JSON list of C-alpha atoms in Angstrom, two decimals:
[
{"chain": "A", "resi": 57, "resn": "MET", "atom": "CA", "xyz": [-8.04, 15.50, -15.80]},
{"chain": "A", "resi": 58, "resn": "ASN", "atom": "CA", "xyz": [-10.04, 12.50, -14.40]},
{"chain": "A", "resi": 59, "resn": "LYS", "atom": "CA", "xyz": [-10.23, 11.23, -17.84]},
{"chain": "A", "resi": 60, "resn": "ARG", "atom": "CA", "xyz": [-6.92, 11.39, -18.64]},
{"chain": "A", "resi": 61, "resn": "LYS", "atom": "CA", "xyz": [-5.46, 9.06, -16.03]},
{"chain": "A", "resi": 62, "resn": "ARG", "atom": "CA", "xyz": [-6.08, 5.86, -14.76]},
{"chain": "A", "resi": 63, "resn": "ASN", "atom": "CA", "xyz": [-5.22, 3.97, -11.32]},
{"chain": "A", "resi": 64, "resn": "VAL", "atom": "CA", "xyz": [-2.85, 0.93, -12.00]},
{"chain": "A", "resi": 65, "resn": "PRO", "atom": "CA", "xyz": [-4.09, -2.41, -11.05]},
{"chain": "A", "resi": 66, "resn": "PHE", "atom": "CA", "xyz": [-3.35, -3.32, -7.40]},
{"chain": "A", "resi": 67, "resn": "PHE", "atom": "CA", "xyz": [-1.90, -0.01, -6.06]},
{"chain": "A", "resi": 68, "resn": "VAL", "atom": "CA", "xyz": [-4.54, 2.64, -5.82]},
{"chain": "A", "resi": 69, "resn": "CYS", "atom": "CA", "xyz": [-1.64, 5.35, -5.44]},
{"chain": "A", "resi": 70, "resn": "LEU", "atom": "CA", "xyz": [-0.22, 4.79, -8.81]},
{"chain": "A", "resi": 71, "resn": "PHE", "atom": "CA", "xyz": [-1.42, 6.23, -11.61]},
{"chain": "A", "resi": 72, "resn": "SER", "atom": "CA", "xyz": [-0.84, 5.88, -15.31]},
{"chain": "A", "resi": 73, "resn": "ALA", "atom": "CA", "xyz": [-1.91, 8.27, -18.31]},
{"chain": "A", "resi": 74, "resn": "ASN", "atom": "CA", "xyz": [-3.91, 7.10, -20.91]},
{"chain": "A", "resi": 75, "resn": "ASN", "atom": "CA", "xyz": [-3.50, 6.88, -24.75]},
{"chain": "A", "resi": 76, "resn": "ARG", "atom": "CA", "xyz": [-5.23, 10.19, -25.61]},
{"chain": "A", "resi": 77, "resn": "MET", "atom": "CA", "xyz": [-2.82, 12.32, -23.46]},
{"chain": "A", "resi": 78, "resn": "LEU", "atom": "CA", "xyz": [0.52, 10.91, -25.12]},
{"chain": "A", "resi": 79, "resn": "ASN", "atom": "CA", "xyz": [1.21, 10.75, -29.07]},
{"chain": "A", "resi": 80, "resn": "ASP", "atom": "CA", "xyz": [3.38, 7.85, -29.19]},
{"chain": "A", "resi": 81, "resn": "ASP", "atom": "CA", "xyz": [4.55, 4.81, -27.34]},
{"chain": "A", "resi": 82, "resn": "SER", "atom": "CA", "xyz": [5.78, 7.11, -24.53]},
{"chain": "A", "resi": 83, "resn": "PHE", "atom": "CA", "xyz": [4.80, 6.35, -20.82]},
{"chain": "A", "resi": 84, "resn": "ILE", "atom": "CA", "xyz": [3.95, 8.56, -17.78]},
{"chain": "A", "resi": 85, "resn": "TYR", "atom": "CA", "xyz": [3.39, 7.37, -14.40]},
{"chain": "A", "resi": 86, "resn": "LEU", "atom": "CA", "xyz": [2.21, 9.35, -11.28]},
{"chain": "A", "resi": 87, "resn": "VAL", "atom": "CA", "xyz": [2.87, 8.01, -7.34]},
{"chain": "A", "resi": 88, "resn": "LEU", "atom": "CA", "xyz": [0.88, 9.91, -4.78]},
{"chain": "A", "resi": 89, "resn": "TYR", "atom": "CA", "xyz": [1.60, 9.76, -0.96]},
{"chain": "A", "resi": 90, "resn": "VAL", "atom": "CA", "xyz": [-0.41, 11.65, 1.01]},
{"chain": "A", "resi": 91, "resn": "ASP", "atom": "CA", "xyz": [0.85, 15.32, -0.07]},
{"chain": "A", "resi": 92, "resn": "ASP", "atom": "CA", "xyz": [4.13, 13.96, -1.77]},
{"chain": "A", "resi": 93, "resn": "MET", "atom": "CA", "xyz": [3.95, 12.99, -5.65]},
{"chain": "A", "resi": 94, "resn": "LEU", "atom": "CA", "xyz": [6.45, 11.62, -8.14]},
{"chain": "A", "resi": 95, "resn": "ILE", "atom": "CA", "xyz": [6.22, 11.73, -11.78]},
{"chain": "A", "resi": 96, "resn": "ALA", "atom": "CA", "xyz": [8.19, 9.43, -13.90]},
{"chain": "A", "resi": 97, "resn": "ALA", "atom": "CA", "xyz": [8.25, 9.63, -18.14]},
{"chain": "A", "resi": 98, "resn": "LYS", "atom": "CA", "xyz": [9.97, 8.74, -20.75]},
{"chain": "A", "resi": 99, "resn": "LYS", "atom": "CA", "xyz": [10.30, 12.48, -21.93]},
{"chain": "A", "resi": 100, "resn": "LYS", "atom": "CA", "xyz": [10.38, 15.47, -20.06]},
{"chain": "A", "resi": 101, "resn": "TYR", "atom": "CA", "xyz": [7.91, 17.19, -22.02]},
{"chain": "A", "resi": 102, "resn": "ASP", "atom": "CA", "xyz": [5.19, 14.93, -21.06]},
{"chain": "A", "resi": 103, "resn": "ILE", "atom": "CA", "xyz": [6.18, 15.65, -17.15]},
{"chain": "A", "resi": 104, "resn": "GLN", "atom": "CA", "xyz": [6.18, 19.38, -17.88]},
{"chain": "A", "resi": 105, "resn": "LYS", "atom": "CA", "xyz": [2.39, 19.01, -19.44]},
{"chain": "A", "resi": 106, "resn": "LEU", "atom": "CA", "xyz": [1.29, 16.95, -16.51]},
{"chain": "A", "resi": 107, "resn": "LYS", "atom": "CA", "xyz": [2.51, 19.27, -14.13]},
{"chain": "A", "resi": 108, "resn": "GLY", "atom": "CA", "xyz": [0.64, 22.18, -16.01]},
{"chain": "A", "resi": 109, "resn": "LEU", "atom": "CA", "xyz": [-2.52, 20.19, -15.89]},
{"chain": "A", "resi": 110, "resn": "LEU", "atom": "CA", "xyz": [-2.12, 19.31, -11.95]},
{"chain": "A", "resi": 111, "resn": "SER", "atom": "CA", "xyz": [-1.42, 23.01, -11.25]},
{"chain": "A", "resi": 112, "resn": "ALA", "atom": "CA", "xyz": [-4.47, 24.23, -13.18]},
{"chain": "A", "resi": 113, "resn": "GLU", "atom": "CA", "xyz": [-6.63, 22.12, -10.67]},
{"chain": "A", "resi": 114, "resn": "PHE", "atom": "CA", "xyz": [-4.57, 21.92, -7.72]},
{"chain": "A", "resi": 115, "resn": "GLU", "atom": "CA", "xyz": [-2.49, 23.96, -5.39]},
{"chain": "A", "resi": 116, "resn": "MET", "atom": "CA", "xyz": [0.81, 22.59, -5.68]},
{"chain": "A", "resi": 117, "resn": "LYS", "atom": "CA", "xyz": [4.44, 23.27, -5.56]},
{"chain": "A", "resi": 118, "resn": "ASP", "atom": "CA", "xyz": [7.03, 21.94, -7.95]},
{"chain": "A", "resi": 119, "resn": "LEU", "atom": "CA", "xyz": [10.42, 20.86, -6.04]},
{"chain": "A", "resi": 120, "resn": "GLY", "atom": "CA", "xyz": [12.24, 20.22, -9.52]},
{"chain": "A", "resi": 121, "resn": "ALA", "atom": "CA", "xyz": [13.69, 16.59, -9.87]},
{"chain": "A", "resi": 122, "resn": "ALA", "atom": "CA", "xyz": [13.13, 14.40, -6.92]},
{"chain": "A", "resi": 123, "resn": "ARG", "atom": "CA", "xyz": [16.13, 14.35, -4.21]},
{"chain": "A", "resi": 124, "resn": "LYS", "atom": "CA", "xyz": [14.08, 12.85, -1.18]},
{"chain": "A", "resi": 125, "resn": "ILE", "atom": "CA", "xyz": [10.82, 11.07, -0.78]},
{"chain": "A", "resi": 126, "resn": "LEU", "atom": "CA", "xyz": [9.99, 8.94, 2.25]},
{"chain": "A", "resi": 127, "resn": "GLY", "atom": "CA", "xyz": [13.05, 9.64, 4.03]},
{"chain": "A", "resi": 128, "resn": "MET", "atom": "CA", "xyz": [14.93, 8.37, 1.15]},
{"chain": "A", "resi": 129, "resn": "GLU", "atom": "CA", "xyz": [17.92, 9.84, -0.53]},
{"chain": "A", "resi": 130, "resn": "ILE", "atom": "CA", "xyz": [17.80, 9.71, -4.26]},
{"chain": "A", "resi": 131, "resn": "ILE", "atom": "CA", "xyz": [21.10, 10.02, -6.12]},
{"chain": "A", "resi": 132, "resn": "ARG", "atom": "CA", "xyz": [20.92, 10.03, -10.04]},
{"chain": "A", "resi": 133, "resn": "ASP", "atom": "CA", "xyz": [24.31, 8.76, -11.88]},
{"chain": "A", "resi": 134, "resn": "ARG", "atom": "CA", "xyz": [23.14, 9.64, -15.44]},
{"chain": "A", "resi": 135, "resn": "GLU", "atom": "CA", "xyz": [26.11, 8.59, -17.15]},
{"chain": "A", "resi": 136, "resn": "ARG", "atom": "CA", "xyz": [25.93, 5.21, -16.13]},
{"chain": "A", "resi": 137, "resn": "ARG", "atom": "CA", "xyz": [21.97, 5.09, -15.93]},
{"chain": "A", "resi": 138, "resn": "LYS", "atom": "CA", "xyz": [21.85, 4.20, -12.45]},
{"chain": "A", "resi": 139, "resn": "LEU", "atom": "CA", "xyz": [19.78, 5.17, -9.49]},
{"chain": "A", "resi": 140, "resn": "PHE", "atom": "CA", "xyz": [20.72, 5.09, -5.57]},
{"chain": "A", "resi": 141, "resn": "LEU", "atom": "CA", "xyz": [18.36, 4.96, -2.71]},
{"chain": "A", "resi": 142, "resn": "SER", "atom": "CA", "xyz": [19.76, 5.40, 0.57]},
{"chain": "A", "resi": 143, "resn": "GLN", "atom": "CA", "xyz": [18.83, 6.86, 4.18]},
{"chain": "A", "resi": 144, "resn": "ARG", "atom": "CA", "xyz": [22.03, 8.76, 4.54]},
{"chain": "A", "resi": 145, "resn": "SER", "atom": "CA", "xyz": [20.50, 11.92, 5.50]},
{"chain": "A", "resi": 146, "resn": "TYR", "atom": "CA", "xyz": [18.34, 10.35, 7.42]},
{"chain": "A", "resi": 147, "resn": "ILE", "atom": "CA", "xyz": [20.82, 8.73, 9.82]},
{"chain": "A", "resi": 148, "resn": "GLN", "atom": "CA", "xyz": [23.29, 11.95, 9.53]},
{"chain": "A", "resi": 149, "resn": "LYS", "atom": "CA", "xyz": [20.42, 13.70, 11.05]},
{"chain": "A", "resi": 150, "resn": "VAL", "atom": "CA", "xyz": [20.18, 11.22, 14.09]},
{"chain": "A", "resi": 151, "resn": "LEU", "atom": "CA", "xyz": [23.64, 11.73, 14.88]},
{"chain": "A", "resi": 152, "resn": "ALA", "atom": "CA", "xyz": [23.63, 15.34, 14.87]},
{"chain": "A", "resi": 153, "resn": "ARG", "atom": "CA", "xyz": [20.60, 15.10, 16.86]},
{"chain": "A", "resi": 154, "resn": "PHE", "atom": "CA", "xyz": [22.56, 13.06, 19.51]},
{"chain": "A", "resi": 155, "resn": "GLY", "atom": "CA", "xyz": [25.98, 15.00, 18.98]},
{"chain": "A", "resi": 156, "resn": "MET", "atom": "CA", "xyz": [27.41, 12.04, 17.12]},
{"chain": "A", "resi": 157, "resn": "SER", "atom": "CA", "xyz": [28.29, 13.65, 13.87]},
{"chain": "A", "resi": 158, "resn": "SER", "atom": "CA", "xyz": [32.14, 13.01, 14.24]},
{"chain": "A", "resi": 159, "resn": "SER", "atom": "CA", "xyz": [31.77, 9.70, 15.75]},
{"chain": "A", "resi": 160, "resn": "ASN", "atom": "CA", "xyz": [34.03, 6.95, 14.24]},
{"chain": "A", "resi": 161, "resn": "PRO", "atom": "CA", "xyz": [31.97, 3.72, 12.61]},
{"chain": "A", "resi": 162, "resn": "ILE", "atom": "CA", "xyz": [32.08, 0.34, 14.55]},
{"chain": "A", "resi": 163, "resn": "ASP", "atom": "CA", "xyz": [32.68, -2.99, 12.71]},
{"chain": "A", "resi": 164, "resn": "THR", "atom": "CA", "xyz": [31.50, -5.82, 15.11]},
{"chain": "A", "resi": 165, "resn": "PRO", "atom": "CA", "xyz": [33.08, -8.98, 13.73]},
{"chain": "A", "resi": 166, "resn": "SER", "atom": "CA", "xyz": [31.29, -12.21, 14.12]},
{"chain": "A", "resi": 167, "resn": "ALA", "atom": "CA", "xyz": [32.05, -15.57, 13.68]},
{"chain": "A", "resi": 168, "resn": "ALA", "atom": "CA", "xyz": [31.25, -17.60, 10.38]},
{"chain": "A", "resi": 169, "resn": "ASN", "atom": "CA", "xyz": [28.19, -20.05, 10.08]},
{"chain": "A", "resi": 170, "resn": "ILE", "atom": "CA", "xyz": [26.40, -17.78, 13.21]},
{"chain": "A", "resi": 171, "resn": "HIS", "atom": "CA", "xyz": [22.47, -17.68, 13.42]},
{"chain": "A", "resi": 172, "resn": "LEU", "atom": "CA", "xyz": [21.33, -14.13, 12.95]},
{"chain": "A", "resi": 173, "resn": "THR", "atom": "CA", "xyz": [18.53, -12.67, 14.80]},
{"chain": "A", "resi": 174, "resn": "ALA", "atom": "CA", "xyz": [17.26, -9.22, 15.61]},
{"chain": "A", "resi": 175, "resn": "MET", "atom": "CA", "xyz": [19.67, -8.61, 18.20]},
{"chain": "A", "resi": 176, "resn": "PHE", "atom": "CA", "xyz": [22.70, -8.48, 15.87]},
{"chain": "A", "resi": 177, "resn": "ALA", "atom": "CA", "xyz": [21.11, -5.61, 13.95]},
{"chain": "A", "resi": 178, "resn": "PRO", "atom": "CA", "xyz": [23.02, -2.28, 14.43]},
{"chain": "A", "resi": 179, "resn": "GLN", "atom": "CA", "xyz": [21.97, -1.22, 17.91]},
{"chain": "A", "resi": 180, "resn": "SER", "atom": "CA", "xyz": [24.59, 1.86, 18.62]},
{"chain": "A", "resi": 181, "resn": "GLU", "atom": "CA", "xyz": [24.58, 5.11, 16.88]},
{"chain": "A", "resi": 182, "resn": "GLU", "atom": "CA", "xyz": [28.57, 4.50, 15.78]},
{"chain": "A", "resi": 183, "resn": "GLU", "atom": "CA", "xyz": [27.06, 1.26, 14.05]},
{"chain": "A", "resi": 184, "resn": "LYS", "atom": "CA", "xyz": [24.32, 2.77, 12.16]},
{"chain": "A", "resi": 185, "resn": "LYS", "atom": "CA", "xyz": [26.84, 5.50, 10.88]},
{"chain": "A", "resi": 186, "resn": "GLY", "atom": "CA", "xyz": [28.71, 2.36, 9.27]},
{"chain": "A", "resi": 187, "resn": "THR", "atom": "CA", "xyz": [25.49, 1.50, 7.25]},
{"chain": "A", "resi": 188, "resn": "SER", "atom": "CA", "xyz": [24.75, 5.34, 6.17]},
{"chain": "A", "resi": 189, "resn": "ASP", "atom": "CA", "xyz": [26.44, 4.73, 2.70]},
{"chain": "A", "resi": 190, "resn": "VAL", "atom": "CA", "xyz": [24.57, 1.46, 2.41]},
{"chain": "A", "resi": 191, "resn": "GLY", "atom": "CA", "xyz": [21.71, 1.38, 0.07]},
{"chain": "A", "resi": 192, "resn": "LEU", "atom": "CA", "xyz": [20.03, 0.00, -3.25]},
{"chain": "A", "resi": 193, "resn": "ILE", "atom": "CA", "xyz": [21.22, 0.54, -6.65]},
{"chain": "A", "resi": 194, "resn": "TYR", "atom": "CA", "xyz": [18.43, 0.51, -9.67]},
{"chain": "A", "resi": 195, "resn": "GLY", "atom": "CA", "xyz": [19.69, 0.55, -13.38]},
{"chain": "A", "resi": 196, "resn": "GLY", "atom": "CA", "xyz": [22.10, -0.53, -15.66]},
{"chain": "A", "resi": 197, "resn": "ASP", "atom": "CA", "xyz": [20.37, -3.49, -17.03]},
{"chain": "A", "resi": 198, "resn": "THR", "atom": "CA", "xyz": [18.98, -3.11, -20.09]},
{"chain": "A", "resi": 199, "resn": "GLN", "atom": "CA", "xyz": [16.47, -6.14, -19.32]},
{"chain": "A", "resi": 200, "resn": "CYS", "atom": "CA", "xyz": [13.95, -4.75, -17.39]},
{"chain": "A", "resi": 201, "resn": "LEU", "atom": "CA", "xyz": [12.74, -8.50, -16.24]},
{"chain": "A", "resi": 202, "resn": "VAL", "atom": "CA", "xyz": [10.95, -9.12, -12.82]},
{"chain": "A", "resi": 203, "resn": "THR", "atom": "CA", "xyz": [12.86, -12.31, -11.46]},
{"chain": "A", "resi": 204, "resn": "GLY", "atom": "CA", "xyz": [11.70, -13.86, -7.98]},
{"chain": "A", "resi": 205, "resn": "TYR", "atom": "CA", "xyz": [13.13, -16.24, -5.62]},
{"chain": "A", "resi": 206, "resn": "SER", "atom": "CA", "xyz": [11.76, -18.17, -2.73]},
{"chain": "A", "resi": 207, "resn": "ASP", "atom": "CA", "xyz": [13.50, -20.30, -0.01]},
{"chain": "A", "resi": 208, "resn": "SER", "atom": "CA", "xyz": [12.72, -21.84, 3.50]},
{"chain": "A", "resi": 209, "resn": "ASP", "atom": "CA", "xyz": [14.54, -23.62, 6.32]},
{"chain": "A", "resi": 210, "resn": "TYR", "atom": "CA", "xyz": [12.22, -26.26, 8.15]},
{"chain": "A", "resi": 211, "resn": "ALA", "atom": "CA", "xyz": [11.85, -25.69, 11.96]},
{"chain": "A", "resi": 212, "resn": "GLY", "atom": "CA", "xyz": [14.60, -23.27, 12.47]},
{"chain": "A", "resi": 213, "resn": "ASP", "atom": "CA", "xyz": [12.81, -21.63, 15.29]},
{"chain": "A", "resi": 214, "resn": "VAL", "atom": "CA", "xyz": [14.06, -23.52, 18.49]},
{"chain": "A", "resi": 215, "resn": "ASP", "atom": "CA", "xyz": [11.30, -21.93, 20.58]},
{"chain": "A", "resi": 216, "resn": "THR", "atom": "CA", "xyz": [8.17, -22.87, 18.39]},
{"chain": "A", "resi": 217, "resn": "ARG", "atom": "CA", "xyz": [9.47, -25.16, 15.62]},
{"chain": "A", "resi": 218, "resn": "ARG", "atom": "CA", "xyz": [8.25, -22.65, 12.73]},
{"chain": "A", "resi": 219, "resn": "SER", "atom": "CA", "xyz": [9.90, -22.49, 9.67]},
{"chain": "A", "resi": 220, "resn": "MET", "atom": "CA", "xyz": [11.24, -19.43, 7.94]},
{"chain": "A", "resi": 221, "resn": "THR", "atom": "CA", "xyz": [9.92, -18.03, 4.69]},
{"chain": "A", "resi": 222, "resn": "GLY", "atom": "CA", "xyz": [12.02, -15.79, 2.56]},
{"chain": "A", "resi": 223, "resn": "TYR", "atom": "CA", "xyz": [11.85, -14.19, -1.02]},
{"chain": "A", "resi": 224, "resn": "VAL", "atom": "CA", "xyz": [13.54, -11.61, -2.80]},
{"chain": "A", "resi": 225, "resn": "PHE", "atom": "CA", "xyz": [12.11, -10.06, -6.23]},
{"chain": "A", "resi": 226, "resn": "THR", "atom": "CA", "xyz": [14.44, -8.19, -8.63]},
{"chain": "A", "resi": 227, "resn": "LEU", "atom": "CA", "xyz": [13.63, -5.86, -11.52]},
{"chain": "A", "resi": 228, "resn": "GLY", "atom": "CA", "xyz": [16.52, -5.31, -14.01]},
{"chain": "A", "resi": 229, "resn": "GLY", "atom": "CA", "xyz": [18.75, -7.26, -11.34]},
{"chain": "A", "resi": 230, "resn": "SER", "atom": "CA", "xyz": [17.74, -4.65, -8.75]},
{"chain": "A", "resi": 231, "resn": "VAL", "atom": "CA", "xyz": [15.80, -5.70, -5.55]},
{"chain": "A", "resi": 232, "resn": "VAL", "atom": "CA", "xyz": [12.15, -4.15, -5.64]},
{"chain": "A", "resi": 233, "resn": "SER", "atom": "CA", "xyz": [10.49, -6.59, -2.94]},
{"chain": "A", "resi": 234, "resn": "TRP", "atom": "CA", "xyz": [11.67, -9.02, -0.15]},
{"chain": "A", "resi": 235, "resn": "LYS", "atom": "CA", "xyz": [10.80, -10.34, 3.10]},
{"chain": "A", "resi": 236, "resn": "ALA", "atom": "CA", "xyz": [11.73, -12.87, 5.77]},
{"chain": "A", "resi": 237, "resn": "THR", "atom": "CA", "xyz": [9.57, -13.98, 8.33]},
{"chain": "A", "resi": 238, "resn": "LEU", "atom": "CA", "xyz": [8.19, -17.21, 10.48]},
{"chain": "A", "resi": 239, "resn": "GLN", "atom": "CA", "xyz": [5.76, -19.04, 8.82]},
{"chain": "A", "resi": 240, "resn": "PRO", "atom": "CA", "xyz": [2.24, -18.68, 10.88]},
{"chain": "A", "resi": 241, "resn": "THR", "atom": "CA", "xyz": [1.99, -22.41, 11.23]},
{"chain": "A", "resi": 242, "resn": "VAL", "atom": "CA", "xyz": [4.45, -25.54, 12.35]},
{"chain": "A", "resi": 243, "resn": "THR", "atom": "CA", "xyz": [4.98, -27.87, 9.22]},
{"chain": "A", "resi": 244, "resn": "LEU", "atom": "CA", "xyz": [5.29, -31.05, 8.92]},
{"chain": "A", "resi": 245, "resn": "SER", "atom": "CA", "xyz": [8.02, -31.28, 6.44]},
{"chain": "A", "resi": 246, "resn": "THR", "atom": "CA", "xyz": [10.71, -29.64, 4.61]},
{"chain": "A", "resi": 247, "resn": "THR", "atom": "CA", "xyz": [8.25, -29.54, 1.64]},
{"chain": "A", "resi": 248, "resn": "GLU", "atom": "CA", "xyz": [5.45, -28.39, 3.17]},
{"chain": "A", "resi": 249, "resn": "ALA", "atom": "CA", "xyz": [7.54, -25.27, 4.65]},
{"chain": "A", "resi": 250, "resn": "GLU", "atom": "CA", "xyz": [8.74, -24.86, 0.96]},
{"chain": "A", "resi": 251, "resn": "TYR", "atom": "CA", "xyz": [5.21, -24.94, -0.57]},
{"chain": "A", "resi": 252, "resn": "MET", "atom": "CA", "xyz": [4.27, -22.29, 2.10]},
{"chain": "A", "resi": 253, "resn": "ALA", "atom": "CA", "xyz": [7.26, -19.81, 1.27]},
{"chain": "A", "resi": 254, "resn": "LEU", "atom": "CA", "xyz": [6.77, -20.64, -2.54]},
{"chain": "A", "resi": 255, "resn": "THR", "atom": "CA", "xyz": [2.76, -19.62, -1.76]},
{"chain": "A", "resi": 256, "resn": "GLU", "atom": "CA", "xyz": [3.90, -16.25, -0.15]},
{"chain": "A", "resi": 257, "resn": "ALA", "atom": "CA", "xyz": [6.19, -15.48, -3.12]},
{"chain": "A", "resi": 258, "resn": "ALA", "atom": "CA", "xyz": [3.57, -16.03, -5.70]},
{"chain": "A", "resi": 259, "resn": "LYS", "atom": "CA", "xyz": [1.15, -14.05, -3.87]},
{"chain": "A", "resi": 260, "resn": "GLU", "atom": "CA", "xyz": [3.62, -11.01, -4.26]},
{"chain": "A", "resi": 261, "resn": "GLY", "atom": "CA", "xyz": [4.74, -12.04, -7.86]},
{"chain": "A", "resi": 262, "resn": "ILE", "atom": "CA", "xyz": [0.69, -11.46, -8.60]},
{"chain": "A", "resi": 263, "resn": "TRP", "atom": "CA", "xyz": [0.72, -7.99, -7.01]},
{"chain": "A", "resi": 264, "resn": "LEU", "atom": "CA", "xyz": [4.02, -7.02, -8.56]},
{"chain": "A", "resi": 265, "resn": "LYS", "atom": "CA", "xyz": [3.03, -8.57, -12.09]},
{"chain": "A", "resi": 266, "resn": "GLY", "atom": "CA", "xyz": [-0.64, -6.50, -11.53]},
{"chain": "A", "resi": 267, "resn": "LEU", "atom": "CA", "xyz": [1.92, -3.10, -11.14]}
]
């Protein structure tokens, strides 16, 4: 089994099958997190074949098509070829724990151009319920290209005068990686702030390309 798979560069928990296991241009990937496993392939036959090889060496339980992973709910729309990820089940479980399943969602209006901070994130269970149907949608775009964007402000933090780095990467038009954080040092110009943001984005882009 060890001769049939290899680690994908930059990500030790992701494995791919070598050409001796597959007969054509198919692909098969295995993602492992502790005792949870996801298998993706072009053909169902390849998935079943890999499951058979794994079962021959390890004691494992086949749960069928993935519906949840790491607290995320997986919803497939096969007709539209889209995949929806959300934490709806987790939020509903939290609401049930505190007896708030029947509570009404709360919308909190805010002024335009307001400076958002962590204190504006949903705090109450009612606010969290209003975001239970919010998630990420993947698929629908035939061009599977990785695209990255980076930006920064300049001395935006009023306490430290550090600038903010922000970047986002999409795959086929769907978000796969993002970050927004204060830069570690105080920059002396907008050019320097933008350069530091671009550097962080470039490092993330190199890692994504390595996958």
